[in-house]
Amino acid sequence: SSLVGFDGQEMYFYRPESGWKDESFKQILFRFSGSCVMGFQHADGSILLNPPADFRPAANDKAIILAEDDSTIEYLSSPAEIPDPGTLPNFDMHLDQESYLIMGWNRKGVTILREYADYIPSGSIMTVATHNVAEHHDEIRETIAELQSKYPQLNVEWKETDWTDPASMAALAPERYQNVILLATDGTNPESIDAASIAGLLQVRHHLKAVEQKQGHPPSTRVICEIMDSENIDLVLETGVKDFLISNQFISRILAQVALEPDVQDVYDDLFSPEGSEIYLKPVTAYFQDPLKPHSYAECMAAALNRKEVCLGIRIHRFEGDKERNHGVLLIPQLDEVFEFTGRDRLIVLAEDDG
C-alpha cells in the first residue's frame, strides 16, 4: 500500500527545466536519489513503464516518479556514479505451475478469479472453497464454468465445505497449495467482517501447525488475508500471517491520488494489467553473486537494470512482522545507503515477469 499514496510514496509526473539532454533511461535513473523513475508519459498521454536501459525520452516526455512528496524530487546536476554490480547469477525464478486455494467469497471474487487466470502459468491449480454463501451459488458456478472453458490449461475447481470442522479442513489440505488466500465476507460492519476473517486465519494456522508437527517442518504455504480495518493488523500478525491486504484502504488511496492527478490512473491501469511490467518481490540472490556482502542501493538499482528491471526498494525479511518498520518494506532509499542482506531478503522491482 506504500505505492498508492498519502502514507508513504506517491507517483508524480516530472520534467526538468533543462530537458532530458538526450540521456538514456539508465543515465536518467541515476540523476535521482530518494526518488525513482518508473517510466515515462509521452506527449500523447501514453505510458511506458520499465523502458529499456538505452531508451531516450523525447524532449516533452514526462518522467513518472515515485517519491515521498513532489518537494523531495531532486534532479541531480550530473548522474550519480553508476556502479558495476558484477555478473548476474544464473538464477531462474520461473515456476512451471502455481497453486492457489481461495477461501471465502465476496463481490470481488469474480474479478479476482479472472485476474489470476490471466496471470498464472499453464498447469496451475486454482481451487475456490466456500461455506454458507448460498446467495452466490449461481455466480460462482457460472464463473468456474467460464474459466474452465476459457482456460482449459488450468485446473479450476469449486468445493463447498465447512472448514470450521477440522476433518473438512484436513480434507481441503491447504498445505498442498503454494498460496492460501482468505477473502473477507461482504457486509457493512468492518469489525464483524474482520472477526470472521481472523477466525478463518486461526483455523488455517491451527491446521498448518498440526501438519508441521506431523512432518517435522513447516509447510511452505503462504497465507494471505484480506482485512477491512487497519486497526486489526496487529491481530492478523498475531496469527503468524505476514501478508495481508487492507482492501478498503488500498482502493481509497488510489481514488484519492487519482482525484488529485487524473493521469495517475493510466499508470495504475498499466501496472494492474497482465501485459507489460508489474511489481514483484524477488530474492537478492537473483541479483548478486555474493548477496551476503554489503551492497549499496545504487548497486541494487544497477543489478536490477541488468535484469531489465527497475528497483523500487527492498524488503527485509526479519522485519516482516514489525509494523513500526513498515513490515520490512523500504521504498526508494538514498543511492548511497548500504544494506547487509540475508538470503531471505528481497528487492522490490518493476519487471515484465516473475523470472
Short mmCIF file of C-alpha atoms in Angstrom, two decimals:
data_model
loop_
_atom_site.label_atom_id
_atom_site.label_comp_id
_atom_site.label_asym_id
_atom_site.label_seq_id
_atom_site.Cartn_x
_atom_site.Cartn_y
_atom_site.Cartn_z
CA SER A 1 0.00 0.00 0.00
CA SER A 2 3.01 2.33 0.26
CA LEU A 3 2.84 2.77 -3.50
CA VAL A 4 -0.69 4.12 -3.56
CA GLY A 5 -0.16 7.37 -1.80
CA PHE A 6 -0.54 9.56 1.24
CA ASP A 7 1.04 7.14 3.72
CA GLY A 8 4.46 6.84 2.13
CA GLN A 9 5.27 7.30 -1.53
CA GLU A 10 3.22 8.72 -4.36
CA MET A 11 3.55 8.98 -8.14
CA TYR A 12 4.30 12.28 -9.84
CA PHE A 13 4.94 13.47 -13.39
CA TYR A 14 8.16 15.44 -13.75
CA ARG A 15 10.29 17.03 -16.44
CA PRO A 16 13.43 19.06 -15.61
CA GLU A 17 13.58 22.62 -16.89
CA SER A 18 16.78 21.74 -18.76
CA GLY A 19 15.11 18.82 -20.55
CA TRP A 20 16.48 15.29 -20.77
CA LYS A 21 19.69 16.24 -22.62
CA ASP A 22 19.39 13.21 -24.92
CA GLU A 23 20.37 10.97 -22.00
CA SER A 24 19.40 7.30 -21.78
CA PHE A 25 17.00 5.91 -19.21
CA LYS A 26 19.98 4.36 -17.41
CA GLN A 27 21.64 7.76 -17.02
CA ILE A 28 18.38 9.47 -16.01
CA LEU A 29 17.69 6.80 -13.40
CA PHE A 30 20.87 7.83 -11.56
CA ARG A 31 20.01 11.52 -11.62
CA PHE A 32 17.58 10.93 -8.76
CA SER A 33 18.30 9.82 -5.19
CA GLY A 34 15.47 9.25 -2.75
CA SER A 35 13.02 9.14 -5.65
CA CYS A 36 12.82 6.82 -8.64
CA VAL A 37 11.88 7.00 -12.31
CA MET A 38 9.42 4.19 -13.11
CA GLY A 39 8.93 5.16 -16.74
CA PHE A 40 7.63 7.97 -18.93
CA GLN A 41 4.43 9.59 -20.08
CA HIS A 42 4.58 10.56 -23.75
CA ALA A 43 3.08 13.73 -25.19
CA ASP A 44 0.01 11.79 -26.40
CA GLY A 45 -0.64 10.59 -22.83
CA SER A 46 0.51 7.01 -23.39
CA ILE A 47 2.53 5.33 -20.66
CA LEU A 48 5.84 3.46 -20.91
CA LEU A 49 6.87 1.68 -17.71
CA ASN A 50 10.23 -0.02 -17.20
CA PRO A 51 11.75 1.14 -20.51
CA PRO A 52 14.95 -0.38 -21.92
CA ALA A 53 18.18 0.98 -20.41
CA ASP A 54 19.09 2.68 -23.69
CA PHE A 55 15.69 4.33 -24.18
CA ARG A 56 15.96 8.09 -24.72
CA PRO A 57 12.85 10.11 -23.87
CA ALA A 58 11.63 12.85 -26.18
CA ALA A 59 12.14 16.42 -25.02
CA ASN A 60 8.50 16.76 -23.91
CA ASP A 61 8.17 13.33 -22.27
CA LYS A 62 7.46 13.42 -18.54
CA ALA A 63 9.10 11.01 -16.12
CA ILE A 64 6.79 9.00 -13.86
CA ILE A 65 8.46 9.48 -10.49
CA LEU A 66 7.90 7.55 -7.26
CA ALA A 67 8.64 9.95 -4.39
CA GLU A 68 7.63 10.75 -0.84
CA ASP A 69 6.46 14.19 -1.95
CA ASP A 70 6.92 16.39 -5.01
CA SER A 71 9.12 18.65 -2.87
CA THR A 72 11.59 15.76 -2.38
CA ILE A 73 12.18 15.24 -6.12
CA GLU A 74 15.68 16.42 -6.90
CA TYR A 75 17.15 16.21 -10.40
CA LEU A 76 20.90 15.97 -9.82
CA SER A 77 23.09 18.28 -11.89
CA SER A 78 25.02 15.22 -13.09
CA PRO A 79 24.25 11.49 -12.83
CA ALA A 80 25.49 9.70 -9.73
CA GLU A 81 28.24 7.18 -10.34
CA ILE A 82 26.73 4.02 -11.78
CA PRO A 83 28.33 1.03 -10.00
CA ASP A 84 29.19 -2.24 -11.67
CA PRO A 85 27.18 -4.90 -9.79
CA GLY A 86 29.16 -7.69 -11.43
CA THR A 87 27.94 -10.66 -13.41
CA LEU A 88 24.38 -11.69 -12.70
CA PRO A 89 23.92 -15.10 -11.07
CA ASN A 90 22.47 -17.88 -13.15
CA PHE A 91 19.14 -17.72 -11.41
CA ASP A 92 15.74 -18.70 -12.84
CA MET A 93 12.68 -17.99 -10.73
CA HIS A 94 10.04 -19.10 -13.22
CA LEU A 95 7.54 -21.56 -11.76
CA ASP A 96 6.30 -24.32 -14.03
CA GLN A 97 2.94 -24.12 -12.30
CA GLU A 98 1.35 -22.47 -9.29
CA SER A 99 -1.41 -23.46 -6.88
CA TYR A 100 -3.97 -21.24 -5.16
CA LEU A 101 -6.63 -22.04 -2.60
CA ILE A 102 -9.11 -19.17 -2.35
CA MET A 103 -11.23 -19.48 0.78
CA GLY A 104 -14.44 -17.47 1.02
CA TRP A 105 -16.27 -15.25 -1.42
CA ASN A 106 -17.29 -11.62 -1.84
CA ARG A 107 -18.37 -9.24 -4.60
CA LYS A 108 -14.74 -9.02 -5.81
CA GLY A 109 -14.49 -12.80 -6.21
CA VAL A 110 -15.30 -12.93 -9.93
CA THR A 111 -12.72 -10.25 -10.76
CA ILE A 112 -10.07 -11.92 -8.58
CA LEU A 113 -10.52 -15.30 -10.28
CA ARG A 114 -10.41 -13.80 -13.76
CA GLU A 115 -7.28 -11.80 -12.97
CA TYR A 116 -5.48 -14.84 -11.52
CA ALA A 117 -6.46 -16.92 -14.54
CA ASP A 118 -4.88 -14.30 -16.81
CA TYR A 119 -1.58 -14.38 -14.89
CA ILE A 120 -0.83 -17.92 -13.74
CA PRO A 121 1.04 -20.39 -15.99
CA SER A 122 -0.35 -23.44 -17.72
CA GLY A 123 -0.94 -26.42 -15.45
CA SER A 124 -1.64 -24.26 -12.41
CA ILE A 125 -4.34 -25.13 -9.88
CA MET A 126 -6.97 -22.72 -8.61
CA THR A 127 -9.45 -24.03 -6.04
CA VAL A 128 -12.31 -21.98 -4.60
CA ALA A 129 -13.63 -23.16 -1.23
CA THR A 130 -16.83 -21.61 0.10
CA HIS A 131 -19.12 -22.03 3.10
CA ASN A 132 -22.57 -20.51 3.71
CA VAL A 133 -22.72 -18.47 0.50
CA ALA A 134 -25.98 -19.78 -0.97
CA GLU A 135 -26.80 -16.35 -2.40
CA HIS A 136 -23.65 -16.54 -4.55
CA HIS A 137 -24.05 -20.12 -5.83
CA ASP A 138 -25.13 -19.20 -9.35
CA GLU A 139 -22.42 -16.55 -9.68
CA ILE A 140 -19.68 -18.90 -8.51
CA ARG A 141 -20.88 -21.83 -10.65
CA GLU A 142 -21.06 -19.63 -13.78
CA THR A 143 -17.63 -18.13 -13.11
CA ILE A 144 -15.98 -21.53 -12.60
CA ALA A 145 -17.61 -22.85 -15.78
CA GLU A 146 -16.46 -19.76 -17.70
CA LEU A 147 -12.85 -20.16 -16.53
CA GLN A 148 -12.81 -23.90 -17.20
CA SER A 149 -13.95 -23.20 -20.77
CA LYS A 150 -11.71 -20.18 -21.43
CA TYR A 151 -8.58 -21.56 -19.72
CA PRO A 152 -8.54 -25.33 -20.34
CA GLN A 153 -4.81 -25.33 -19.49
CA LEU A 154 -5.67 -24.53 -15.84
CA ASN A 155 -7.19 -26.78 -13.19
CA VAL A 156 -10.08 -24.72 -11.79
CA GLU A 157 -12.49 -26.22 -9.28
CA TRP A 158 -15.02 -25.26 -6.62
CA LYS A 159 -15.53 -27.01 -3.29
CA GLU A 160 -18.30 -26.34 -0.82
CA THR A 161 -17.07 -27.26 2.63
CA ASP A 162 -17.36 -26.20 6.24
CA TRP A 163 -13.69 -25.62 7.04
CA THR A 164 -14.52 -24.82 10.67
CA ASP A 165 -14.72 -28.61 11.03
CA PRO A 166 -11.17 -29.98 11.49
CA ALA A 167 -11.92 -33.03 9.32
CA SER A 168 -13.17 -30.80 6.48
CA MET A 169 -10.09 -28.58 6.82
CA ALA A 170 -7.87 -31.67 6.64
CA ALA A 171 -9.71 -32.83 3.50
CA LEU A 172 -9.24 -29.38 1.95
CA ALA A 173 -5.48 -29.75 2.64
CA PRO A 174 -4.30 -26.12 2.42
CA GLU A 175 -0.71 -27.33 2.94
CA ARG A 176 -0.77 -28.75 -0.61
CA TYR A 177 -1.11 -25.25 -2.07
CA GLN A 178 1.61 -22.65 -2.54
CA ASN A 179 -0.81 -19.84 -1.67
CA VAL A 180 -3.90 -19.72 0.51
CA ILE A 181 -5.98 -16.54 0.16
CA LEU A 182 -8.75 -15.75 2.63
CA LEU A 183 -11.30 -13.32 1.23
CA ALA A 184 -13.28 -11.08 3.55
CA THR A 185 -17.05 -11.59 3.58
CA ASP A 186 -19.39 -8.94 2.22
CA GLY A 187 -21.01 -6.63 4.74
CA THR A 188 -21.12 -3.14 6.18
CA ASN A 189 -19.51 -3.71 9.59
CA PRO A 190 -15.68 -3.89 9.27
CA GLU A 191 -15.29 -5.26 12.80
CA SER A 192 -17.57 -8.24 12.26
CA ILE A 193 -16.08 -8.88 8.80
CA ASP A 194 -12.53 -8.87 10.18
CA ALA A 195 -13.58 -11.02 13.14
CA ALA A 196 -14.74 -13.69 10.69
CA SER A 197 -11.54 -13.34 8.63
CA ILE A 198 -9.31 -13.68 11.71
CA ALA A 199 -11.29 -16.69 12.89
CA GLY A 200 -10.67 -18.30 9.50
CA LEU A 201 -6.99 -17.41 9.74
CA LEU A 202 -6.71 -19.09 13.12
CA GLN A 203 -8.33 -22.24 11.78
CA VAL A 204 -5.91 -22.38 8.85
CA ARG A 205 -2.89 -21.70 11.07
CA HIS A 206 -4.01 -24.35 13.58
CA HIS A 207 -4.20 -26.91 10.75
CA LEU A 208 -0.81 -25.91 9.33
CA LYS A 209 0.75 -26.18 12.81
CA ALA A 210 -0.63 -29.72 13.10
CA VAL A 211 0.88 -30.54 9.70
CA GLU A 212 4.21 -29.09 10.83
CA GLN A 213 4.26 -31.28 13.94
CA LYS A 214 3.43 -34.35 11.86
CA GLN A 215 6.02 -33.85 9.09
CA GLY A 216 8.73 -32.23 11.23
CA HIS A 217 8.97 -28.95 9.27
CA PRO A 218 6.55 -26.13 8.43
CA PRO A 219 4.69 -26.27 5.12
CA SER A 220 5.87 -23.76 2.53
CA THR A 221 2.31 -22.50 2.09
CA ARG A 222 1.97 -18.72 2.05
CA VAL A 223 -1.21 -17.43 3.72
CA ILE A 224 -2.65 -14.07 2.62
CA CYS A 225 -5.63 -12.40 4.27
CA GLU A 226 -7.94 -9.60 3.20
CA ILE A 227 -8.97 -7.31 6.06
CA MET A 228 -11.09 -4.19 6.13
CA ASP A 229 -9.81 -2.16 9.09
CA SER A 230 -6.12 -1.28 9.52
CA GLU A 231 -6.66 -1.25 13.30
CA ASN A 232 -6.84 -5.04 13.12
CA ILE A 233 -3.37 -5.53 11.62
CA ASP A 234 -1.88 -6.48 14.99
CA LEU A 235 -4.48 -9.22 15.43
CA VAL A 236 -3.64 -10.60 11.99
CA LEU A 237 0.10 -10.53 12.76
CA GLU A 238 -0.51 -12.46 15.98
CA THR A 239 -1.86 -15.37 13.91
CA GLY A 240 1.55 -15.63 12.22
CA VAL A 241 0.37 -14.24 8.88
CA LYS A 242 2.71 -11.60 7.46
CA ASP A 243 0.91 -10.94 4.17
CA PHE A 244 -2.37 -9.06 4.18
CA LEU A 245 -4.33 -6.58 2.09
CA ILE A 246 -6.35 -3.77 3.65
CA SER A 247 -8.69 -3.64 0.67
CA ASN A 248 -10.80 -0.58 1.58
CA GLN A 249 -7.69 1.47 2.41
CA PHE A 250 -5.92 0.34 -0.75
CA ILE A 251 -8.80 1.36 -3.01
CA SER A 252 -9.40 4.64 -1.15
CA ARG A 253 -5.77 5.70 -1.56
CA ILE A 254 -5.81 5.03 -5.28
CA LEU A 255 -9.02 7.05 -5.68
CA ALA A 256 -7.61 9.92 -3.62
CA GLN A 257 -4.44 10.11 -5.68
CA VAL A 258 -6.31 9.87 -8.98
CA ALA A 259 -8.62 12.68 -7.81
CA LEU A 260 -5.59 14.96 -7.43
CA GLU A 261 -3.69 13.72 -10.50
CA PRO A 262 -6.06 12.04 -13.02
CA ASP A 263 -3.20 10.82 -15.26
CA VAL A 264 -2.06 8.53 -12.43
CA GLN A 265 -4.98 6.26 -13.32
CA ASP A 266 -3.26 5.42 -16.62
CA VAL A 267 -0.20 4.29 -14.65
CA TYR A 268 -2.28 2.07 -12.37
CA ASP A 269 -4.16 0.65 -15.36
CA ASP A 270 -0.80 -0.30 -16.87
CA LEU A 271 0.56 -1.74 -13.61
CA PHE A 272 -2.52 -3.87 -12.96
CA SER A 273 -2.88 -5.26 -16.49
CA PRO A 274 -1.45 -8.70 -17.41
CA GLU A 275 0.63 -7.14 -20.19
CA GLY A 276 3.75 -5.09 -19.61
CA SER A 277 5.51 -4.69 -16.27
CA GLU A 278 4.20 -5.33 -12.78
CA ILE A 279 5.66 -5.07 -9.28
CA TYR A 280 7.43 -8.17 -7.94
CA LEU A 281 9.46 -9.06 -4.85
CA LYS A 282 12.47 -11.09 -5.96
CA PRO A 283 15.25 -12.63 -3.84
CA VAL A 284 18.54 -10.74 -3.62
CA THR A 285 20.26 -13.97 -4.68
CA ALA A 286 18.95 -13.29 -8.19
CA TYR A 287 20.99 -10.08 -8.42
CA PHE A 288 24.38 -10.63 -6.77
CA GLN A 289 26.97 -13.38 -6.91
CA ASP A 290 27.70 -12.65 -3.25
CA PRO A 291 24.40 -11.32 -1.84
CA LEU A 292 25.57 -11.51 1.78
CA LYS A 293 28.26 -8.87 1.48
CA PRO A 294 27.19 -5.21 1.93
CA HIS A 295 25.57 -3.64 -1.13
CA SER A 296 24.57 -0.03 -1.73
CA TYR A 297 21.15 0.79 -3.04
CA ALA A 298 22.85 2.12 -6.18
CA GLU A 299 24.22 -1.39 -6.73
CA CYS A 300 20.70 -2.77 -6.31
CA MET A 301 19.47 -0.30 -8.96
CA ALA A 302 22.27 -1.25 -11.36
CA ALA A 303 21.79 -5.00 -10.83
CA ALA A 304 18.04 -4.71 -11.45
CA LEU A 305 18.70 -2.69 -14.60
CA ASN A 306 20.96 -5.52 -15.83
CA ARG A 307 17.93 -7.79 -15.47
CA LYS A 308 15.82 -5.26 -17.44
CA GLU A 309 14.02 -4.18 -14.29
CA VAL A 310 13.62 -1.04 -12.19
CA CYS A 311 14.38 -1.39 -8.48
CA LEU A 312 11.83 0.47 -6.34
CA GLY A 313 13.02 -0.64 -2.91
CA ILE A 314 13.81 -3.58 -0.66
CA ARG A 315 12.05 -5.88 1.79
CA ILE A 316 13.99 -7.07 4.82
CA HIS A 317 12.69 -10.45 5.95
CA ARG A 318 13.47 -10.10 9.64
CA PHE A 319 11.20 -7.05 9.89
CA GLU A 320 8.18 -8.60 8.17
CA GLY A 321 6.21 -8.67 11.42
CA ASP A 322 7.32 -5.21 12.59
CA LYS A 323 4.62 -2.61 11.92
CA GLU A 324 6.93 0.22 13.06
CA ARG A 325 9.37 -0.73 10.27
CA ASN A 326 6.61 -0.91 7.65
CA HIS A 327 6.82 -4.71 7.75
CA GLY A 328 10.34 -4.64 6.33
CA VAL A 329 9.43 -2.60 3.24
CA LEU A 330 11.70 0.33 2.41
CA LEU A 331 10.94 2.15 -0.82
CA ILE A 332 13.42 4.36 -2.70
CA PRO A 333 16.29 4.71 -0.20
CA GLN A 334 19.14 7.08 -0.96
CA LEU A 335 21.52 5.71 -3.57
CA ASP A 336 24.46 5.62 -1.15
CA GLU A 337 22.60 3.75 1.61
CA VAL A 338 24.24 0.37 2.27
CA PHE A 339 22.43 -2.82 3.27
CA GLU A 340 23.64 -6.12 4.68
CA PHE A 341 21.24 -8.63 3.19
CA THR A 342 20.39 -12.17 4.16
CA GLY A 343 19.37 -14.86 1.70
CA ARG A 344 15.70 -14.26 2.57
CA ASP A 345 15.65 -10.53 1.75
CA ARG A 346 14.15 -9.27 -1.48
CA LEU A 347 14.30 -6.43 -3.97
CA ILE A 348 11.04 -4.77 -4.95
CA VAL A 349 11.19 -4.37 -8.71
CA LEU A 350 9.19 -3.32 -11.72
CA ALA A 351 9.57 -6.25 -14.14
CA GLU A 352 7.84 -7.94 -17.04
CA ASP A 353 7.51 -11.27 -15.24
CA ASP A 354 8.42 -13.13 -12.07
CA GLY A 355 11.51 -14.78 -13.63
#
